[in-house]
Amino acid sequence: MVVSDNEDHELTQLWVDWQKTRDFLASKNIPNSIRQYEDYYEGRQIKYMPKGLPRICLNVVRQMIDNKMSAILENPIQISYLSNMDMDSTMEIDRFSDYTLKNINFEQLDRKAVKDALIYGLGVAHGFWNEDAIGMDSIARGSMVWEPIHPLNVGVANPYEKDVQKQEYVIVASRESVERARMMADEDVNLELIVPDDNEVIENQIELDKGKLVTVLTRYFRINGEVHFEKGTKNVMLTKPVPLNPYLTYNKIKEDKKRDPTTSHSPDEKLESFKPEYKTKWARYPIQFCVLAERADCYWGISDIDDMILGQNAVNALWALSIKNGIDFQGKYIVRPDALRGQTITNEIGQVITNYSKFDDGIKQITGQAGITTEMANLP
């Protein structure tokens, strides 16, 4: 399905639905806040300091985020199965569970999800079937793989619903080469409509292949409780809806071939030997959200950095004021008449200066004292 925008360009309904999430997040100022969170975590805090102070940053935010992340991940996750009937079977299941967790690189996946939840307010993991992945011996080629994705690369049907599995649909955006996007397309798609576009997902991201990439959207949704997916760009749909389960995808091709013998798709000949468990309909979206502090009115969580910004600004400003006072008052003295009698104050370490005046404070060094200024009280 396509619609028209204000410039009379045809847009896919998939792209229109994707823009709804982007507009919602913009109304919450989340994209701009994310850039600020990244600045504070990575130490780019100088631009948030008042003018006139030395440019110094003592990054407390990163230390606190890393410490909290370590505390959360201190105890690794392990899945164990127990049975009063057959312990040998449960041991095999445990070994399979360990293999699966290692195969999807679960520890790094979990670490990234928790880190993003602390910094951005939301961590996201995305699972998909990759025919090039190496998995266990199976009739279907490839394996299910998982990867962390930037939370701005995900859109949902209802931004007020916090359970991703209850969403009507979930959209995942990725930047792909035009050549790769054309390889994804069904045979009846006009490949000339698959053209490069600007990165509208993460606007401040610099792309090495600028002018050669296109945003590909993948929508996951359910038909009669079974998860399907479809792919498209801003201007054209790449694929028709197909089941997420690879067996059911191949079986659909097989049935299409019966209805239309001219189709060039060739279903796997080994489909007939598939066991019943391979034919299970997959009902869950291959998307997982990690939220450590919930918002009241949004699926997006609260960043821990939100509570740290004012404190971090105060730390930086106090350090900067201390340094500024040292610079402003270093080497400055109040000298009474006839106290030096030809001596020169050089500020060299160990220099001895004699006070020839009749007053005890004939030569007095000025020392600065830090204080809270009006600028500091109104830090952004």
PDB file of N, CA and C in Angstrom, residues 46 79 122 156 175 201 207 213 242-243 257 265 272 277 289 298 304 318 343 350:
ATOM      1  N   ILE A  46      31.937  19.916  28.143  1.00  0.00           N
ATOM      2  CA  ILE A  46      32.437  21.291  28.206  1.00  0.00           C
ATOM      3  C   ILE A  46      31.434  22.281  27.622  1.00  0.00           C
ATOM      4  N   ILE A  79      20.202 -20.783  32.767  1.00  0.00           N
ATOM      5  CA  ILE A  79      18.922 -21.494  32.741  1.00  0.00           C
ATOM      6  C   ILE A  79      19.173 -22.965  33.046  1.00  0.00           C
ATOM      7  N   LEU A 122      16.322   2.794  27.337  1.00  0.00           N
ATOM      8  CA  LEU A 122      15.779   1.618  26.654  1.00  0.00           C
ATOM      9  C   LEU A 122      16.900   0.851  25.964  1.00  0.00           C
ATOM     10  N   VAL A 156       6.891   1.238  17.227  1.00  0.00           N
ATOM     11  CA  VAL A 156       5.800   0.385  17.707  1.00  0.00           C
ATOM     12  C   VAL A 156       4.463   0.995  17.303  1.00  0.00           C
ATOM     13  N   ARG A 175      20.084   0.425   7.968  1.00  0.00           N
ATOM     14  CA  ARG A 175      20.672   1.046   6.782  1.00  0.00           C
ATOM     15  C   ARG A 175      21.388  -0.035   5.987  1.00  0.00           C
ATOM     16  N   VAL A 201      17.127   8.052  10.575  1.00  0.00           N
ATOM     17  CA  VAL A 201      16.976   7.319  11.823  1.00  0.00           C
ATOM     18  C   VAL A 201      17.820   7.974  12.912  1.00  0.00           C
ATOM     19  N   GLU A 207      28.059   8.466   7.863  1.00  0.00           N
ATOM     20  CA  GLU A 207      28.114   7.232   7.089  1.00  0.00           C
ATOM     21  C   GLU A 207      29.270   7.293   6.096  1.00  0.00           C
ATOM     22  N   LEU A 213      23.413   4.188   0.533  1.00  0.00           N
ATOM     23  CA  LEU A 213      22.616   3.411   1.470  1.00  0.00           C
ATOM     24  C   LEU A 213      21.145   3.802   1.419  1.00  0.00           C
ATOM     25  N   VAL A 242       5.452 -12.829   5.041  1.00  0.00           N
ATOM     26  CA  VAL A 242       5.815 -14.239   5.105  1.00  0.00           C
ATOM     27  C   VAL A 242       5.953 -14.622   6.579  1.00  0.00           C
ATOM     28  N   PRO A 243       5.720 -15.895   6.930  1.00  0.00           N
ATOM     29  CA  PRO A 243       5.852 -16.331   8.327  1.00  0.00           C
ATOM     30  C   PRO A 243       7.293 -16.208   8.807  1.00  0.00           C
ATOM     31  N   LYS A 257       3.754 -22.258  -5.330  1.00  0.00           N
ATOM     32  CA  LYS A 257       4.191 -22.914  -6.563  1.00  0.00           C
ATOM     33  C   LYS A 257       3.086 -23.827  -7.105  1.00  0.00           C
ATOM     34  N   HIS A 265      10.423 -19.722  -7.705  1.00  0.00           N
ATOM     35  CA  HIS A 265      10.856 -20.148  -6.366  1.00  0.00           C
ATOM     36  C   HIS A 265      10.863 -21.669  -6.291  1.00  0.00           C
ATOM     37  N   GLU A 272       9.080 -32.400   3.111  1.00  0.00           N
ATOM     38  CA  GLU A 272       8.192 -33.494   3.446  1.00  0.00           C
ATOM     39  C   GLU A 272       8.681 -34.262   4.672  1.00  0.00           C
ATOM     40  N   GLU A 277       7.282 -30.694  15.040  1.00  0.00           N
ATOM     41  CA  GLU A 277       7.714 -29.547  15.833  1.00  0.00           C
ATOM     42  C   GLU A 277       8.286 -28.417  14.969  1.00  0.00           C
ATOM     43  N   PHE A 289      12.719  -5.789  24.819  1.00  0.00           N
ATOM     44  CA  PHE A 289      13.023  -4.491  25.413  1.00  0.00           C
ATOM     45  C   PHE A 289      13.627  -4.697  26.800  1.00  0.00           C
ATOM     46  N   CYS A 298       4.831   6.084  28.528  1.00  0.00           N
ATOM     47  CA  CYS A 298       5.579   5.767  27.312  1.00  0.00           C
ATOM     48  C   CYS A 298       6.292   4.437  27.490  1.00  0.00           C
ATOM     49  N   ASP A 304      19.200   6.916  33.540  1.00  0.00           N
ATOM     50  CA  ASP A 304      19.831   7.253  34.819  1.00  0.00           C
ATOM     51  C   ASP A 304      20.579   8.582  34.738  1.00  0.00           C
ATOM     52  N   LEU A 318      32.586  23.601  39.910  1.00  0.00           N
ATOM     53  CA  LEU A 318      33.392  23.817  41.118  1.00  0.00           C
ATOM     54  C   LEU A 318      34.874  23.588  40.837  1.00  0.00           C
ATOM     55  N   GLN A 343      64.048  44.100  46.176  1.00  0.00           N
ATOM     56  CA  GLN A 343      63.824  42.675  45.888  1.00  0.00           C
ATOM     57  C   GLN A 343      62.780  42.521  44.773  1.00  0.00           C
ATOM     58  N   GLY A 350      60.675  28.070  46.387  1.00  0.00           N
ATOM     59  CA  GLY A 350      61.730  28.226  47.390  1.00  0.00           C
ATOM     60  C   GLY A 350      62.265  29.642  47.512  1.00  0.00           C
TER      61      GLY A 350
END
